Short mmCIF file of C-alpha atoms and ligand atoms in Angstrom, two decimals:
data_model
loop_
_atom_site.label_atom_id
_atom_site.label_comp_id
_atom_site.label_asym_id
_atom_site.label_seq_id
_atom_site.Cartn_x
_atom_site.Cartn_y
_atom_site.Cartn_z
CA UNK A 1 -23.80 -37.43 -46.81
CA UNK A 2 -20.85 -35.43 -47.29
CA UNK A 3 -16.94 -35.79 -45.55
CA UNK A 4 -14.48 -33.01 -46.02
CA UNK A 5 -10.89 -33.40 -45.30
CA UNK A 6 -7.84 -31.21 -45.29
CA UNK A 7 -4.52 -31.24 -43.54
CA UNK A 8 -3.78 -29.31 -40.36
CA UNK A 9 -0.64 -28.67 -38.61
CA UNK A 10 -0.06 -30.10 -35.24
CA UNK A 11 1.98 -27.60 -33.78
CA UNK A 12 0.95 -24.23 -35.58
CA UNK A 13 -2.64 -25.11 -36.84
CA UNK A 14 -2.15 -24.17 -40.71
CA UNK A 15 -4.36 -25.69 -42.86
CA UNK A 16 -3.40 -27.43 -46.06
CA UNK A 17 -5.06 -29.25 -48.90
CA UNK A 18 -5.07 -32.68 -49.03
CA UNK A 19 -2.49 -33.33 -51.86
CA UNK A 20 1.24 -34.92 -52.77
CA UNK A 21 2.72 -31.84 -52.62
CA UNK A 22 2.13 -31.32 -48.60
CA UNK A 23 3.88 -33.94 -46.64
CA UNK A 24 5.02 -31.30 -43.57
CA UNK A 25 3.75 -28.28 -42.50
CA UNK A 26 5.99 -25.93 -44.84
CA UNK A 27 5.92 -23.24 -41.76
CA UNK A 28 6.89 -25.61 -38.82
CA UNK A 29 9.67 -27.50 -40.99
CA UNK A 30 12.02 -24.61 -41.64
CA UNK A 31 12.89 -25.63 -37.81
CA UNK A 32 13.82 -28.86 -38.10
CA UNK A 33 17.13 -29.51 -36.21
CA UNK A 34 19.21 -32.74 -37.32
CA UNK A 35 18.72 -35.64 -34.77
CA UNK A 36 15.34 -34.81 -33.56
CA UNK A 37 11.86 -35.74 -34.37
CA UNK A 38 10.36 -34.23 -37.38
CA UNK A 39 8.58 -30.61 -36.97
CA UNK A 40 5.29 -29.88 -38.33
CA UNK A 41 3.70 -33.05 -38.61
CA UNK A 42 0.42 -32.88 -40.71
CA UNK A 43 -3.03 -34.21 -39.15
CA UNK A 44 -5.74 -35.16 -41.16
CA UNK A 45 -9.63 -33.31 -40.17
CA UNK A 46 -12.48 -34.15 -40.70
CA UNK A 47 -15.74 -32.11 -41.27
CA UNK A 48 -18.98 -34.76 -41.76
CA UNK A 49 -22.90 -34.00 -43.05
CA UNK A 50 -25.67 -36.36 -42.99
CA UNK A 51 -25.24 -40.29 -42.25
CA UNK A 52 -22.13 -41.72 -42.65
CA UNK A 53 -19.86 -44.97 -41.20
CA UNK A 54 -17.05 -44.16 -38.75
CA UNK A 55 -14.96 -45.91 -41.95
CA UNK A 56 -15.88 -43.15 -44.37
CA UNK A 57 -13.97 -41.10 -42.88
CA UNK A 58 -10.79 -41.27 -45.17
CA UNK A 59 -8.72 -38.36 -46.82
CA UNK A 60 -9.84 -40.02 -50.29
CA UNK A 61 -13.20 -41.78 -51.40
CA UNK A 62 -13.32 -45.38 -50.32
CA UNK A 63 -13.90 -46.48 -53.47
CA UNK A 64 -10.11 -46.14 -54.02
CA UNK A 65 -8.92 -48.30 -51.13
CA UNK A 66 -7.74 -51.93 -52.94
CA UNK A 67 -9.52 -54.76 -51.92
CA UNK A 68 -6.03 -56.55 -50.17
CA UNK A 69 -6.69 -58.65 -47.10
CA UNK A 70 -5.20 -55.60 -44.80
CA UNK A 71 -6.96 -55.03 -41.38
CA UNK A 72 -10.08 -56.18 -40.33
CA UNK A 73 -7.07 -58.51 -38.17
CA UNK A 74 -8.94 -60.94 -35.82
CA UNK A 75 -9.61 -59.95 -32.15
CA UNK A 76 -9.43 -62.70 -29.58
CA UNK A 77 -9.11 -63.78 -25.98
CA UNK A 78 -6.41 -66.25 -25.21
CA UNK A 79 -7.68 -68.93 -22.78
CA UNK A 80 -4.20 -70.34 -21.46
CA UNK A 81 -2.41 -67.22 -21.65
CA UNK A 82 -3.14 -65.16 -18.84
CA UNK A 83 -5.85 -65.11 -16.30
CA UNK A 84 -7.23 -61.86 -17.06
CA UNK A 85 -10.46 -62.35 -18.63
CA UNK A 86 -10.95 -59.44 -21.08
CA UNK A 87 -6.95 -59.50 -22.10
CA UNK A 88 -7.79 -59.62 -26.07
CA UNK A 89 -4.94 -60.29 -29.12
CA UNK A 90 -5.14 -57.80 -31.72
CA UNK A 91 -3.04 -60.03 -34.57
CA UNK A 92 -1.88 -57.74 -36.63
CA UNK A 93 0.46 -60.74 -37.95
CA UNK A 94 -2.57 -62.21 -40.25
CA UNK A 95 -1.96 -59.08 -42.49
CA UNK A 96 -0.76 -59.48 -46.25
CA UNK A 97 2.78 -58.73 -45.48
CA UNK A 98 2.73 -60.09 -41.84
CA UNK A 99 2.92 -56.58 -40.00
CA UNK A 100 1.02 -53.97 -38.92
CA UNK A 101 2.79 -51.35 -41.73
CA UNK A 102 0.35 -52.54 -44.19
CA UNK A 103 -2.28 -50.17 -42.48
CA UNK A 104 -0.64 -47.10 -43.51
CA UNK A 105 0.69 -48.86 -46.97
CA UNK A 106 -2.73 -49.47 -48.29
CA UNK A 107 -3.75 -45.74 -47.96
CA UNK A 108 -0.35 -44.49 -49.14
CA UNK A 109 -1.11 -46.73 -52.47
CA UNK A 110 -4.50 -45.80 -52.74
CA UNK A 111 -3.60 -42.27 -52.62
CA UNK A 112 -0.89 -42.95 -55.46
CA UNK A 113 -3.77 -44.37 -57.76
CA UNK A 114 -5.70 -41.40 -56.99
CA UNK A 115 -3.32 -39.29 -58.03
CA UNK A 116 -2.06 -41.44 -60.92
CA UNK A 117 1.33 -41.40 -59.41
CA UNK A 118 3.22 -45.24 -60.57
CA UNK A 119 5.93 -44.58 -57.85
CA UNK A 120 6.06 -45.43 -54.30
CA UNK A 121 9.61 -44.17 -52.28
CA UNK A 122 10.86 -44.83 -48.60
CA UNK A 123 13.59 -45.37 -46.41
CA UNK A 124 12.97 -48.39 -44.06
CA UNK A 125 15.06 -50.97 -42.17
CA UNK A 126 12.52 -53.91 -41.76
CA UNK A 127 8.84 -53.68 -42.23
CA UNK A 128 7.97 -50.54 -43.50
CA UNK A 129 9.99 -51.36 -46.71
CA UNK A 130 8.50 -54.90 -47.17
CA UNK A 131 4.81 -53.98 -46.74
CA UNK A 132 5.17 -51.40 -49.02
CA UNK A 133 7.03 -53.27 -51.36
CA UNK A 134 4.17 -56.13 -51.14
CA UNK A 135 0.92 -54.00 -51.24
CA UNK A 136 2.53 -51.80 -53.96
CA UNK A 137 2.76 -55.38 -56.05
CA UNK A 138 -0.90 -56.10 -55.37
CA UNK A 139 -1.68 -52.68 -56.70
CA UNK A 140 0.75 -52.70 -59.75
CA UNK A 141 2.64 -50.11 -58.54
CA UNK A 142 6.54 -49.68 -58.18
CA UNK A 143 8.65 -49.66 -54.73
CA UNK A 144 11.83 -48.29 -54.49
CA UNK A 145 13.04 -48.55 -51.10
CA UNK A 146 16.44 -47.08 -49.38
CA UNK A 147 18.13 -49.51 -47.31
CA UNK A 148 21.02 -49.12 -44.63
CA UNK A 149 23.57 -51.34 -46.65
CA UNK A 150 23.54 -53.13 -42.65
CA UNK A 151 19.77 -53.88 -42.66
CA UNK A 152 19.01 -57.18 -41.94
CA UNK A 153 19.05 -59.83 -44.57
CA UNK A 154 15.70 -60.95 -43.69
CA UNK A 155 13.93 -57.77 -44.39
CA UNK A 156 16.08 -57.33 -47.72
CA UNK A 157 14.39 -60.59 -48.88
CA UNK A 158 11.19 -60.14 -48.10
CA UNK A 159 11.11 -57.06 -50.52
CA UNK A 160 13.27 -58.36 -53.05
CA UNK A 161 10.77 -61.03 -53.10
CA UNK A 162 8.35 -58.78 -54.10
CA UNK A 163 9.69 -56.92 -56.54
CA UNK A 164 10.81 -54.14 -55.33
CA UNK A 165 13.79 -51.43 -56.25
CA UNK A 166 15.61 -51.66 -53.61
CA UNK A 167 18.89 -49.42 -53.34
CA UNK A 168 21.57 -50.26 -51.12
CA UNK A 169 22.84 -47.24 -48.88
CA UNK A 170 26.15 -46.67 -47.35
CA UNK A 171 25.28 -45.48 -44.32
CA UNK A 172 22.65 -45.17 -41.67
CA UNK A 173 19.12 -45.23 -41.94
CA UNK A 174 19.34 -40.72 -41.37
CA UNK A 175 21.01 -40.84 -44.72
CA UNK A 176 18.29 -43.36 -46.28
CA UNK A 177 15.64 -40.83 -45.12
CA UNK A 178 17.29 -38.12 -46.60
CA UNK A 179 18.69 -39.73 -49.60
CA UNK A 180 14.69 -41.10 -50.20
CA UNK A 181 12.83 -37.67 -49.71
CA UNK A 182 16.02 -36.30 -52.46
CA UNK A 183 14.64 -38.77 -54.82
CA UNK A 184 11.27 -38.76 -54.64
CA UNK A 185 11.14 -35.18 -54.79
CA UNK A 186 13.57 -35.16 -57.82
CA UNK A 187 11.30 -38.00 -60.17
CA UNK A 188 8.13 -36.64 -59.23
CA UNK A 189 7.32 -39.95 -57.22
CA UNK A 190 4.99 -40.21 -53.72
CA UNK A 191 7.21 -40.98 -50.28
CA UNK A 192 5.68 -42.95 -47.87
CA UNK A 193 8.43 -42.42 -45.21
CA UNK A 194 6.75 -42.88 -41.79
CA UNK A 195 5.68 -40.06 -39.91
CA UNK A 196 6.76 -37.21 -42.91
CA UNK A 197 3.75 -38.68 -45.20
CA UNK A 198 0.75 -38.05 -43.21
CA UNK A 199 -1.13 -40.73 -44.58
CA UNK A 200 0.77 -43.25 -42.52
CA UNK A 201 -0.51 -41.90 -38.92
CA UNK A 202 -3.90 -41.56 -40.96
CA UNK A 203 -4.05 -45.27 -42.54
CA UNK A 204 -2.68 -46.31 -38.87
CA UNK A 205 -5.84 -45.35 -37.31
CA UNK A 206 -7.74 -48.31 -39.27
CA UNK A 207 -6.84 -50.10 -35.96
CA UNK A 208 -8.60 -48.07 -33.11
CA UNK A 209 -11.71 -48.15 -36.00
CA UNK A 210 -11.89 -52.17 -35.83
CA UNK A 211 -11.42 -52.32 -31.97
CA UNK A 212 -14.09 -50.36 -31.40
CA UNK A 213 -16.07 -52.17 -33.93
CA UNK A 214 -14.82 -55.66 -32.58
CA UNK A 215 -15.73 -54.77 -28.79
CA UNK A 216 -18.71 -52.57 -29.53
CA UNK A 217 -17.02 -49.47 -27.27
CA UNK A 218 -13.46 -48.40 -26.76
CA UNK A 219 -11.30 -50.74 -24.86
CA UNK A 220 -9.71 -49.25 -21.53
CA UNK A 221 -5.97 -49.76 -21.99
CA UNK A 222 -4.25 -50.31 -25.61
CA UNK A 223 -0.65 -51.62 -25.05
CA UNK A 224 1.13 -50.80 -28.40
CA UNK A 225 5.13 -51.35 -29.36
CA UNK A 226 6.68 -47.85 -29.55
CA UNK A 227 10.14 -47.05 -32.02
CA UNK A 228 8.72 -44.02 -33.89
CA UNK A 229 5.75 -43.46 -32.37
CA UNK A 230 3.90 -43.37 -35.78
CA UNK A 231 2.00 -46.57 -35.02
CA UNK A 232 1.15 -45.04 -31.09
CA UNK A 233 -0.13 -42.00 -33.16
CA UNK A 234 -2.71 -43.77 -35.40
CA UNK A 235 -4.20 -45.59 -32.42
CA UNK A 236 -4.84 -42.08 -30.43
CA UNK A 237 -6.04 -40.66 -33.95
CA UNK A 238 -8.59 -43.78 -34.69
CA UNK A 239 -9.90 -42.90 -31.00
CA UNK A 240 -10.15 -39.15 -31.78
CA UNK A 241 -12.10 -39.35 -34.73
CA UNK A 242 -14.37 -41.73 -32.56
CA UNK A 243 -14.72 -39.30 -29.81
CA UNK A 244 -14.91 -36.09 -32.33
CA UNK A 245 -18.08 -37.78 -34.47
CA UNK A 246 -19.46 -38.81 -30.59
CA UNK A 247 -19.04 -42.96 -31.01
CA UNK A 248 -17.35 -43.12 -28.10
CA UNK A 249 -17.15 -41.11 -24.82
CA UNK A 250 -13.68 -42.20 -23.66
CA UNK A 251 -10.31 -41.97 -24.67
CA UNK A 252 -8.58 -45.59 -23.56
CA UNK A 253 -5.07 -45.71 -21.60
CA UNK A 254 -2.92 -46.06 -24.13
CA UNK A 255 0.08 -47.77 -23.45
CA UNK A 256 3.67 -46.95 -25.74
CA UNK A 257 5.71 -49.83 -25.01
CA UNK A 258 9.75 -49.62 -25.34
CA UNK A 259 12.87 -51.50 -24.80
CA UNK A 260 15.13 -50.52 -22.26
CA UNK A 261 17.46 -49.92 -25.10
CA UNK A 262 15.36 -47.60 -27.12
CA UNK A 263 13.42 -45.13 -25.10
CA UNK A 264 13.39 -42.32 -26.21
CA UNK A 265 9.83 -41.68 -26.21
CA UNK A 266 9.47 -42.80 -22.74
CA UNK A 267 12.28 -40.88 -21.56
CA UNK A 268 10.57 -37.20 -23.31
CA UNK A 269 7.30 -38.45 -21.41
CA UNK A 270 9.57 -38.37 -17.90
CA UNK A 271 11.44 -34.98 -18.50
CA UNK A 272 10.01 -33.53 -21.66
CA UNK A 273 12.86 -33.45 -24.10
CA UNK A 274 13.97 -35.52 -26.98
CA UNK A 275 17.94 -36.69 -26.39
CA UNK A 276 19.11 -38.81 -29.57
CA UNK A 277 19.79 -42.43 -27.95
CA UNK A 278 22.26 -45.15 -29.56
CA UNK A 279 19.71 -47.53 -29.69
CA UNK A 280 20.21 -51.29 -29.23
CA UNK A 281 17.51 -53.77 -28.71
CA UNK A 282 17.18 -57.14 -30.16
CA UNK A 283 13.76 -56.12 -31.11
CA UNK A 284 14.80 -54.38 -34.12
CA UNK A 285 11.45 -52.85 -35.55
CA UNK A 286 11.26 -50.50 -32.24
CA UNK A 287 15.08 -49.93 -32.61
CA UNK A 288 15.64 -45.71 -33.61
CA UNK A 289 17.59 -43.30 -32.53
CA UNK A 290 15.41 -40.75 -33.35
CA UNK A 291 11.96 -41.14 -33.03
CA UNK A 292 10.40 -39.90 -36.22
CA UNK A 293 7.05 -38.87 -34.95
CA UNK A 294 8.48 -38.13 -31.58
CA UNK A 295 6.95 -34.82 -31.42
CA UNK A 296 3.34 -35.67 -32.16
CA UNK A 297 3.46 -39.23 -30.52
CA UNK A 298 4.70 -37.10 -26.82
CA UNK A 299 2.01 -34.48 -27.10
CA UNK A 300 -0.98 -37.17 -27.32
CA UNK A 301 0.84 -38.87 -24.74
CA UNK A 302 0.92 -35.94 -22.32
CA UNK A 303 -2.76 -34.89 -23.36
CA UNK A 304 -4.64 -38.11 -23.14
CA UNK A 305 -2.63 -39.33 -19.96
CA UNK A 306 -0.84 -41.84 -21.73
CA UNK A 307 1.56 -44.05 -19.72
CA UNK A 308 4.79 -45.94 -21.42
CA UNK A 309 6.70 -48.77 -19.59
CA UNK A 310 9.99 -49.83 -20.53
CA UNK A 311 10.94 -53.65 -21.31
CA UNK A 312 14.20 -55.18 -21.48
CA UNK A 313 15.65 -58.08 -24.31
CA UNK A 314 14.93 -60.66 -21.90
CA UNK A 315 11.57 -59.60 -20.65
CA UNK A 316 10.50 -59.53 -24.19
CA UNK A 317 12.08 -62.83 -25.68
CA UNK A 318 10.13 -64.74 -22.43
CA UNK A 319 6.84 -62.96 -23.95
CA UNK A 320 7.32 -63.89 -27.11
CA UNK A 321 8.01 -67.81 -25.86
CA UNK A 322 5.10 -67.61 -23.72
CA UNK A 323 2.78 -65.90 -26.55
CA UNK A 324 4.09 -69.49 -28.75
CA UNK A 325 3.51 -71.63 -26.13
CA UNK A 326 0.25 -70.48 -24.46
CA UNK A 327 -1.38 -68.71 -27.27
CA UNK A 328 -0.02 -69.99 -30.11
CA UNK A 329 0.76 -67.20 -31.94
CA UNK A 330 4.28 -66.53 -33.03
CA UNK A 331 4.91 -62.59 -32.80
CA UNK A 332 8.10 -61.06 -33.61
CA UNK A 333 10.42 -59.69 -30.63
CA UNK A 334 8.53 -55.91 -31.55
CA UNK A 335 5.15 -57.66 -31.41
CA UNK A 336 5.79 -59.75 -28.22
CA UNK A 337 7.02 -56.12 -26.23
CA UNK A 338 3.27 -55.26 -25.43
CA UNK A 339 2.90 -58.44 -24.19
CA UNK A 340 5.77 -58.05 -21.96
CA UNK A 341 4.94 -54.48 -21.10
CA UNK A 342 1.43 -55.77 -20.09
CA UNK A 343 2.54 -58.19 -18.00
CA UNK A 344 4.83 -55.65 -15.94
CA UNK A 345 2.12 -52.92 -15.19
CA UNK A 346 -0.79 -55.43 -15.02
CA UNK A 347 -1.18 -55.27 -10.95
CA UNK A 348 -2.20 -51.91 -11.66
CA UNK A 349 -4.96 -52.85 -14.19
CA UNK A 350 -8.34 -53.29 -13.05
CA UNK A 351 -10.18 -56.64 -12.51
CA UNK A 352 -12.85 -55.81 -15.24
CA UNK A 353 -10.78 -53.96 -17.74
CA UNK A 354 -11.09 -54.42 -21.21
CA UNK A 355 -7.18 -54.46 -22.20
CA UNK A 356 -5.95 -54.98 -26.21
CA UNK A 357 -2.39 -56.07 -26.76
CA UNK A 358 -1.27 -54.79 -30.19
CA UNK A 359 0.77 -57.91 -31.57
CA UNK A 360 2.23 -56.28 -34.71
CA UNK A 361 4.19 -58.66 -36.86
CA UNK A 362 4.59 -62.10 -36.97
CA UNK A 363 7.50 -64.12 -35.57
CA UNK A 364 8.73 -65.74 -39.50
CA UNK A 365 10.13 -62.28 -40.49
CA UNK A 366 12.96 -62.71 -36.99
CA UNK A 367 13.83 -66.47 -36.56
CA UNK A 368 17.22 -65.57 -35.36
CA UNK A 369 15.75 -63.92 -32.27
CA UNK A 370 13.32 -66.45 -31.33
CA UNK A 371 15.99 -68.81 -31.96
CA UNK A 372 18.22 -68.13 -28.73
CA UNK A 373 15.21 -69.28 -26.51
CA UNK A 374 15.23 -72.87 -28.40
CA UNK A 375 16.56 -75.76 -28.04
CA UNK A 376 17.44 -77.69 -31.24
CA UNK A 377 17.24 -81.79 -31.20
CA UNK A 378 21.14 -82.63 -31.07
CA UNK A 379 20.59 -86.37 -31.82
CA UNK A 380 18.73 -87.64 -34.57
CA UNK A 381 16.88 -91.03 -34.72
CA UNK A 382 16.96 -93.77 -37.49
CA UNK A 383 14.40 -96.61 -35.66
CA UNK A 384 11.74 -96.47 -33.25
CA UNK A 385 13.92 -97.73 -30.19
CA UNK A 386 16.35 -94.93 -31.03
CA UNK A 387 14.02 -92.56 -29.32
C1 LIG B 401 7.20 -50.53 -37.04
C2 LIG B 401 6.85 -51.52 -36.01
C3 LIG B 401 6.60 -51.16 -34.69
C4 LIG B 401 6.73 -49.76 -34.16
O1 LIG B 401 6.02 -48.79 -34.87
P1 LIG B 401 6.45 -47.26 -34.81
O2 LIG B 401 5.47 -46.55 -35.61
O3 LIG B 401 7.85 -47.20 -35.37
O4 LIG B 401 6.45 -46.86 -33.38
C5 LIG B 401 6.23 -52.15 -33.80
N1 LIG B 401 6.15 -53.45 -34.19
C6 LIG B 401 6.42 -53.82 -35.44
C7 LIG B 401 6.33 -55.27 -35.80
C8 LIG B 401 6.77 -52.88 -36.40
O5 LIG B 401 7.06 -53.28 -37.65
#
């Protein structure tokens, strides 16, 4: 069997060869305004001979991917949660790093073996950084990653923890981005900012891959946490290549969650245009002002009738209390949104639907958040009749 990649434009259709050099299309790109999404995001394609797996179908040879515990994330139905009875977890939280990110890490660091490149550069404010920073240790590579000097402390420690480079940036995370992509380009080094590296939408996909393995077909509705849209993009492109290579007949409703206070996807799927939003949401890891992969995320949205619901702070702290308490699985405010967004459109969802919640990353990496909905023993006990 033979598969044959190469990178394609999504907006003008040029093809490129699958190597470091190409992150965006170098034809679209040259109209990139400031504060909106980025222009000529690559695609991977796929041409396939013979007898193959759905999971051979990756821009390098499999034999390069590192054996990490990443994916393959346990699919479940959660008896006291909800009384839906095909409402399945996807818990992303059980991955090496504790998000979803590592999807699109392990390919980025496989590709940076491939191409014997020791270097791994991005710009994150939260997970991106650490799961990079933590597969890149497992595969004895560096990390350097641009912070916002504001980023949460939380975040900084999980990738100091690892090992990583990490440079402190005075400013916003536009000027991380930009200060990143300046130095990778400069040492020679691979960036695996979301959205601009291709291979994050690509390694993304891994998800849609192991639902339809997990549920032997595609699932009907796929409820995933929206801030760039790069994560929204994998899941349409897992189902693609499903549907291209004839494994599946359907596309699912996919759902892009996002908080009330950081919509800007949403609000291009109601009127079509991309406005740069202040955001604010305590759910940090869906918190941009400009969507990165705003572009690419709307267009699958408007193609595969996509839907998006909005969620506010509150709506998604009470989901992430009742995903503890009736689950037990402890999902970061990001994580808990597709929980809450499920549980606002779910009237309209069939009896017999096969629905997947995308749970994302795991509540450890926020305890501030979760933190407001507790309430902390004020008294504390020295003998049994104390109590
Ligand atoms: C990054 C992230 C998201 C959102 O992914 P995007 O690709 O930015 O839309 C959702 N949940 C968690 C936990 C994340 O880390």
């Amino acid at each position: 069997m033979s598969v044959q990649s190469k990178y394609v434009c999504s907006e003008c259709g040029k093809e490129f060869e699958i190597t470091p050099e190409f992150m965006v299309c170098t034809v679209c790109s040259q109209k990139q305004k400031d504060d909106k999404p980025l222009k000529g995001i690559l695609e991977v394609k796929y041409s396939a001979e013979g007898l193959y797996d759905i999971e051979e179908l990756l821009p390098l040879e499999q034999s390069w991917i590192p054996d990490l515990p990443v994916g393959f994330t346990p699919l479940w139905t959660a008896e006291y949660l909800d009384d839906h009875k095909q409402l399945y977890l996807k818990d992303d939280t059980s991955n090496l790093t504790g998000s979803f990110k590592d999807r699109a890490s392990i390919l980025v660091a496989a590709f940076a073996k491939k191409h014997n490149i020791k270097e791994i550069v991005l710009a994150s404010t939260g997970n991106a950084g650490s799961s990079m920073a933590g597969i890149a240790a497992a595969c004895g590579l560096k990390a350097t990653i641009f912070l916002p000097k504001n980023a949460p402390k939380a975040k900084m420690v999980q990738a100091l923890q690892y090992g990583a480079n990490v440079i402190s940036v005075d400013g916003n995370y536009d000027l991380a981005f930009d200060l990143s992509l300046e130095y990778s380009k400069k040492h020679k080094l691979l960036s695996r900012n979301t959205a601009y590296n291709p291979l994050t939408i690509e390694g993304k996909k891994s998800v849609s891959i192991e639902l339809f393995k997990q549920l032997g077909d595609a699932p009907d509705y796929v409820f995933v946490p929206v801030g760039d849209g790069v994560i929204l993009s994998g899941v349409y492109k897992g189902f693609k290549d499903l549907l291209q290579f004839g494994f599946i007949e359907k596309m699912p409703t996919v759902v892009a969650v996002q908080a009330e206070g950081s919509a800007a996807i949403h609000d291009a799927l109601q009127d079509g245009s991309f406005k740069k939003v202040d955001a604010s949401t305590l759910a940090d890891s869906i918190a941009v002002d400009v969507p990165r992969c705003g572009y690419y995320a709307l267009k699958q949205l408007q193609k595969y009738a996509g839907q998006s619901v909005l969620v506010s702070d509150e709506e998604i702290l009470m989901a992430q209390k009742e995903l503890s308490e009736k689950a037990g699985l402890f999902a970061e405010p990001a994580a808990a949104a597709s929980y809450a967004g499920y549980k606002k459109t779910k009237k309209a969802i069939d009896r017999d639907a096969k629905v997947v919640l995308l749970i994302t990353g795991t509540g450890l990496k926020d305890i501030d958040a979760a933190s407001r909905m507790l309430e902390f023993p004020q008294e504390h006990v020295k003998t049994i009749e104390d109590i």
